[in-house]
Tab-separated table of C-alpha atoms and ligand atoms in Angstrom:
chain	number	residue	atom	x	y	z
A	1	UNK	CA	15.952	-4.146	4.601
A	2	UNK	CA	13.652	-3.322	7.084
A	3	UNK	CA	11.295	-6.821	7.498
A	4	UNK	CA	7.472	-5.288	6.151
A	5	UNK	CA	5.642	-7.755	3.768
A	6	UNK	CA	2.666	-5.872	4.058
A	7	UNK	CA	1.384	-1.480	3.878
A	8	UNK	CA	-1.416	-0.251	4.333
A	9	UNK	CA	-1.768	2.415	2.446
A	10	UNK	CA	-3.995	5.585	2.499
A	11	UNK	CA	-6.427	6.556	-0.692
A	12	UNK	CA	-7.292	10.228	-0.350
A	13	UNK	CA	-4.226	12.181	0.303
A	14	UNK	CA	-1.702	9.504	-0.191
A	15	UNK	CA	-1.947	8.227	-3.527
A	16	UNK	CA	-5.036	10.571	-4.729
A	17	UNK	CA	-4.340	14.454	-5.678
A	18	UNK	CA	-7.889	14.503	-2.792
A	19	UNK	CA	-8.224	18.140	-3.356
A	20	UNK	CA	-7.595	18.574	-7.151
A	21	UNK	CA	-10.875	15.727	-8.178
A	22	UNK	CA	-12.915	17.437	-4.900
A	23	UNK	CA	-12.310	20.745	-6.719
A	24	UNK	CA	-12.880	19.130	-10.330
A	25	UNK	CA	-16.286	17.159	-8.974
A	26	UNK	CA	-17.108	20.985	-6.810
A	27	UNK	CA	-17.151	23.025	-10.456
A	28	UNK	CA	-18.434	20.311	-12.591
A	29	UNK	CA	-21.837	19.778	-9.358
A	30	UNK	CA	-21.553	23.769	-9.505
A	31	UNK	CA	-21.926	24.089	-13.364
A	32	UNK	CA	-25.186	21.722	-13.352
A	33	UNK	CA	-27.173	23.475	-11.298
A	34	UNK	CA	-26.649	27.004	-11.971
A	35	UNK	CA	-25.098	27.871	-9.225
A	36	UNK	CA	-23.525	31.567	-10.116
A	37	UNK	CA	-20.309	33.099	-7.337
A	38	UNK	CA	-17.422	32.418	-6.280
A	39	UNK	CA	-15.912	28.974	-7.461
A	40	UNK	CA	-12.664	29.140	-4.688
A	41	UNK	CA	-14.981	30.887	-2.057
A	42	UNK	CA	-17.061	28.545	-3.081
A	43	UNK	CA	-15.199	25.339	-2.770
A	44	UNK	CA	-13.909	26.449	0.790
A	45	UNK	CA	-17.548	26.679	2.405
A	46	UNK	CA	-17.700	23.206	1.647
A	47	UNK	CA	-14.444	21.517	2.392
A	48	UNK	CA	-14.765	23.133	5.794
A	49	UNK	CA	-18.469	21.433	5.973
A	50	UNK	CA	-17.030	18.631	5.497
A	51	UNK	CA	-14.412	18.593	6.933
A	52	UNK	CA	-15.861	18.390	10.142
A	53	UNK	CA	-19.221	16.065	8.885
A	54	UNK	CA	-15.742	13.700	8.158
A	55	UNK	CA	-15.234	14.891	11.489
A	56	UNK	CA	-18.493	13.669	13.166
A	57	UNK	CA	-18.220	10.422	10.824
A	58	UNK	CA	-14.630	9.527	12.000
A	59	UNK	CA	-15.714	9.754	15.543
A	60	UNK	CA	-19.507	7.535	14.882
A	61	UNK	CA	-21.349	10.747	15.876
A	62	UNK	CA	-22.743	10.472	11.660
A	63	UNK	CA	-23.853	6.998	9.093
A	64	UNK	CA	-21.746	7.548	5.632
A	65	UNK	CA	-24.717	7.529	4.769
A	66	UNK	CA	-26.242	10.179	5.949
A	67	UNK	CA	-22.931	12.442	5.422
A	68	UNK	CA	-23.805	12.300	1.613
A	69	UNK	CA	-26.488	14.105	2.123
A	70	UNK	CA	-26.747	16.646	5.200
A	71	UNK	CA	-22.630	18.053	4.036
A	72	UNK	CA	-24.738	19.450	1.287
A	73	UNK	CA	-27.878	19.826	3.243
A	74	UNK	CA	-25.716	22.753	5.524
A	75	UNK	CA	-23.416	23.626	2.186
A	76	UNK	CA	-27.010	25.204	1.051
A	77	UNK	CA	-28.278	26.769	4.151
A	78	UNK	CA	-25.495	28.521	4.094
A	79	UNK	CA	-25.327	29.579	1.033
A	80	UNK	CA	-29.343	30.433	1.184
A	81	UNK	CA	-29.980	28.939	-1.896
A	82	UNK	CA	-32.298	26.302	-2.235
A	83	UNK	CA	-31.301	23.405	-4.354
A	84	UNK	CA	-31.825	19.316	-3.092
A	85	UNK	CA	-29.332	18.160	-1.743
A	86	UNK	CA	-29.864	14.657	-1.937
A	87	UNK	CA	-30.038	15.233	-5.498
A	88	UNK	CA	-26.912	17.576	-5.335
A	89	UNK	CA	-25.238	14.338	-3.763
A	90	UNK	CA	-25.441	12.642	-6.722
A	91	UNK	CA	-24.226	15.083	-9.229
A	92	UNK	CA	-21.085	15.190	-7.016
A	93	UNK	CA	-20.593	12.013	-6.399
A	94	UNK	CA	-20.226	10.951	-9.683
A	95	UNK	CA	-17.881	13.602	-11.093
A	96	UNK	CA	-15.879	12.516	-7.413
A	97	UNK	CA	-15.563	9.096	-8.177
A	98	UNK	CA	-14.258	9.731	-11.301
A	99	UNK	CA	-12.069	12.084	-10.713
A	100	UNK	CA	-8.781	9.838	-10.877
A	101	UNK	CA	-5.895	12.478	-10.484
A	102	UNK	CA	-3.468	10.675	-8.611
A	103	UNK	CA	-0.528	12.826	-6.989
A	104	UNK	CA	3.280	12.309	-7.928
A	105	UNK	CA	5.525	9.765	-8.149
A	106	UNK	CA	2.239	8.093	-5.949
A	107	UNK	CA	1.986	4.819	-9.710
A	108	UNK	CA	5.670	4.645	-9.857
A	109	UNK	CA	6.204	3.975	-5.799
A	110	UNK	CA	3.679	1.431	-5.917
A	111	UNK	CA	4.813	0.320	-9.662
A	112	UNK	CA	8.037	-1.041	-7.551
A	113	UNK	CA	6.038	-2.304	-4.696
A	114	UNK	CA	3.557	-4.457	-6.256
A	115	UNK	CA	6.128	-7.118	-6.969
A	116	UNK	CA	7.324	-7.184	-2.962
A	117	UNK	CA	5.036	-6.249	-0.453
A	118	UNK	CA	1.019	-7.607	0.550
A	119	UNK	CA	-0.767	-3.930	-0.401
A	120	UNK	CA	-4.644	-3.590	1.247
A	121	UNK	CA	-6.395	0.298	0.117
A	122	UNK	CA	-7.695	0.881	3.354
A	123	UNK	CA	-9.702	4.491	3.826
A	124	UNK	CA	-12.131	6.884	5.141
A	125	UNK	CA	-13.745	7.197	1.681
A	126	UNK	CA	-17.546	6.367	0.451
A	127	UNK	CA	-17.706	3.060	-1.079
A	128	UNK	CA	-19.221	3.195	-4.719
A	129	UNK	CA	-16.219	5.940	-4.812
A	130	UNK	CA	-13.150	4.703	-4.131
A	131	UNK	CA	-13.756	1.827	-6.247
A	132	UNK	CA	-14.954	4.168	-9.393
A	133	UNK	CA	-11.914	5.456	-8.766
A	134	UNK	CA	-9.152	2.757	-8.489
A	135	UNK	CA	-10.892	0.981	-11.340
A	136	UNK	CA	-10.534	3.762	-13.831
A	137	UNK	CA	-7.674	4.396	-13.057
A	138	UNK	CA	-6.263	1.067	-13.515
A	139	UNK	CA	-5.742	0.374	-9.995
A	140	UNK	CA	-6.646	-2.281	-9.145
A	141	UNK	CA	-3.675	-4.899	-9.815
A	142	UNK	CA	-2.141	-3.202	-7.020
A	143	UNK	CA	-3.866	-4.204	-4.162
A	144	UNK	CA	-4.763	-7.550	-2.029
A	145	UNK	CA	-7.640	-5.907	-1.610
A	146	UNK	CA	-9.424	-2.346	-0.420
A	147	UNK	CA	-10.412	-2.257	2.542
A	148	UNK	CA	-13.565	0.916	2.827
A	149	UNK	CA	-15.078	2.659	5.667
A	150	UNK	CA	-18.485	2.692	4.086
A	151	UNK	CA	-19.043	-1.272	3.876
A	152	UNK	CA	-17.388	-2.233	7.188
A	153	UNK	CA	-19.141	0.234	9.139
A	154	UNK	CA	-16.898	1.919	11.026
A	155	UNK	CA	-14.129	4.093	10.396
A	156	UNK	CA	-10.157	4.961	10.946
A	157	UNK	CA	-8.619	4.506	13.384
A	158	UNK	CA	-11.165	2.506	15.396
A	159	UNK	CA	-9.871	-0.641	15.362
A	160	UNK	CA	-12.277	-2.927	13.662
A	161	UNK	CA	-11.616	-1.086	10.293
A	162	UNK	CA	-7.499	-1.868	10.870
A	163	UNK	CA	-8.152	-5.272	11.801
A	164	UNK	CA	-10.056	-5.617	8.119
A	165	UNK	CA	-7.194	-5.189	6.055
A	166	UNK	CA	-5.062	-6.797	8.867
A	167	UNK	CA	-7.272	-10.443	8.105
A	168	UNK	CA	-7.388	-9.208	4.695
A	169	UNK	CA	-3.606	-8.826	4.344
A	170	UNK	CA	-3.369	-12.319	5.498
A	171	UNK	CA	-2.849	-11.815	9.200
A	172	UNK	CA	0.863	-11.487	9.603
A	173	UNK	CA	2.298	-10.379	12.495
A	174	UNK	CA	1.925	-6.476	13.254
A	175	UNK	CA	5.601	-5.374	12.954
A	176	UNK	CA	5.115	-7.193	9.404
A	177	UNK	CA	2.735	-4.279	8.761
A	178	UNK	CA	3.593	-0.439	7.925
A	179	UNK	CA	0.426	1.883	7.684
A	180	UNK	CA	0.834	4.515	5.760
A	181	UNK	CA	-1.204	7.891	5.403
A	182	UNK	CA	-1.385	11.736	5.425
A	183	UNK	CA	-3.691	11.877	8.135
A	184	UNK	CA	-1.982	12.166	11.745
A	185	UNK	CA	-6.131	11.786	13.335
A	186	UNK	CA	-7.248	8.649	11.663
A	187	UNK	CA	-3.633	6.927	9.529
A	188	UNK	CA	-1.371	7.246	12.162
A	189	UNK	CA	-3.999	7.660	15.470
A	190	UNK	CA	-5.692	4.209	14.531
A	191	UNK	CA	-2.412	2.146	13.308
A	192	UNK	CA	-0.237	3.310	16.498
A	193	UNK	CA	-4.038	1.862	18.522
A	194	UNK	CA	-3.583	-1.140	16.816
A	195	UNK	CA	0.542	-2.628	16.930
A	196	UNK	CA	2.301	-0.842	13.421
A	197	UNK	CA	4.174	1.589	12.726
A	198	UNK	CA	3.338	3.863	11.074
A	199	UNK	CA	4.771	5.986	8.512
A	200	UNK	CA	3.157	9.074	8.206
A	201	UNK	CA	3.195	11.454	4.261
A	202	UNK	CA	3.633	14.873	6.310
A	203	UNK	CA	2.105	18.414	4.235
A	204	UNK	CA	3.625	20.888	3.724
A	205	UNK	CA	4.113	23.210	6.979
A	206	UNK	CA	2.899	20.732	9.112
A	207	UNK	CA	4.497	20.240	12.561
A	208	UNK	CA	5.480	17.183	13.972
A	209	UNK	CA	3.344	16.074	16.158
A	210	UNK	CA	3.525	15.706	19.746
A	211	UNK	CA	1.234	13.186	21.071
A	212	UNK	CA	1.822	11.099	17.905
A	213	UNK	CA	5.226	9.078	17.314
A	214	UNK	CA	4.686	8.439	13.895
A	215	UNK	CA	7.953	6.359	12.977
A	216	UNK	CA	8.684	7.436	9.804
A	217	UNK	CA	7.871	10.619	8.545
A	218	UNK	CA	7.628	11.535	5.222
A	219	UNK	CA	7.328	14.568	2.471
A	220	UNK	CA	6.932	13.021	-0.912
A	221	UNK	CA	5.717	9.759	-1.382
A	222	UNK	CA	8.202	8.777	-3.807
A	223	UNK	CA	10.558	8.688	-0.303
A	224	UNK	CA	8.894	4.974	0.667
A	225	UNK	CA	10.415	2.831	-1.533
A	226	UNK	CA	14.159	4.319	0.168
A	227	UNK	CA	12.307	3.215	3.955
A	228	UNK	CA	10.924	0.521	3.199
A	229	UNK	CA	15.203	-0.798	2.224
A	230	UNK	CA	16.160	0.978	4.785
A	231	UNK	CA	18.114	3.780	3.261
A	232	UNK	CA	16.041	6.981	5.648
A	233	UNK	CA	15.623	6.471	9.082
B	301	MG	MG1	-5.220	10.909	3.378
């Protein structure tokens, strides 16, 4: 057995199938506003804009409140069509908060771990979206607390949000905490920076990072219980 008692789990791309949720919300929103076009291409465009703006958010350059609207303002600009980004954002977030698709095996993993670990959901997502999805997916009982960047005011990898999660988990010795997530830039960098062991959920084709050293690397969340049992080094 490894000596972990506490898990900080990222939400999107680690437990939730965010790509599928985002696709669902975007397709529904485009329909709602009768925006014609190739939905695959529109989604790609939106993802490019959204990734860049979340990068700004993680560096503290834009607030969560502004991010919600600004991404759709840029989306409308690029498409050269007129729609109200405030309204589009409202509809999009409403659909996104209903998107409870989980990654394969995620619920079984949480079921397996819930009795033996204190689990904190530690996410850079938006408050309303994340809380609603956790509730709709009936996942509230797995987590002692949801620690959400929009509520804290700083995002992973900033140490402030890790400190919140750590307090919420009862301030255990840091060597007993494992940060699990799919993002090198926010989950792994932040976890390492806070003095935690980390488990990187790598997506297909991603190379091992040179500058960051995750304690463990897995390709599926279903590998996590074996790591915690000490069966995989
Ligand atoms: Mg993630």
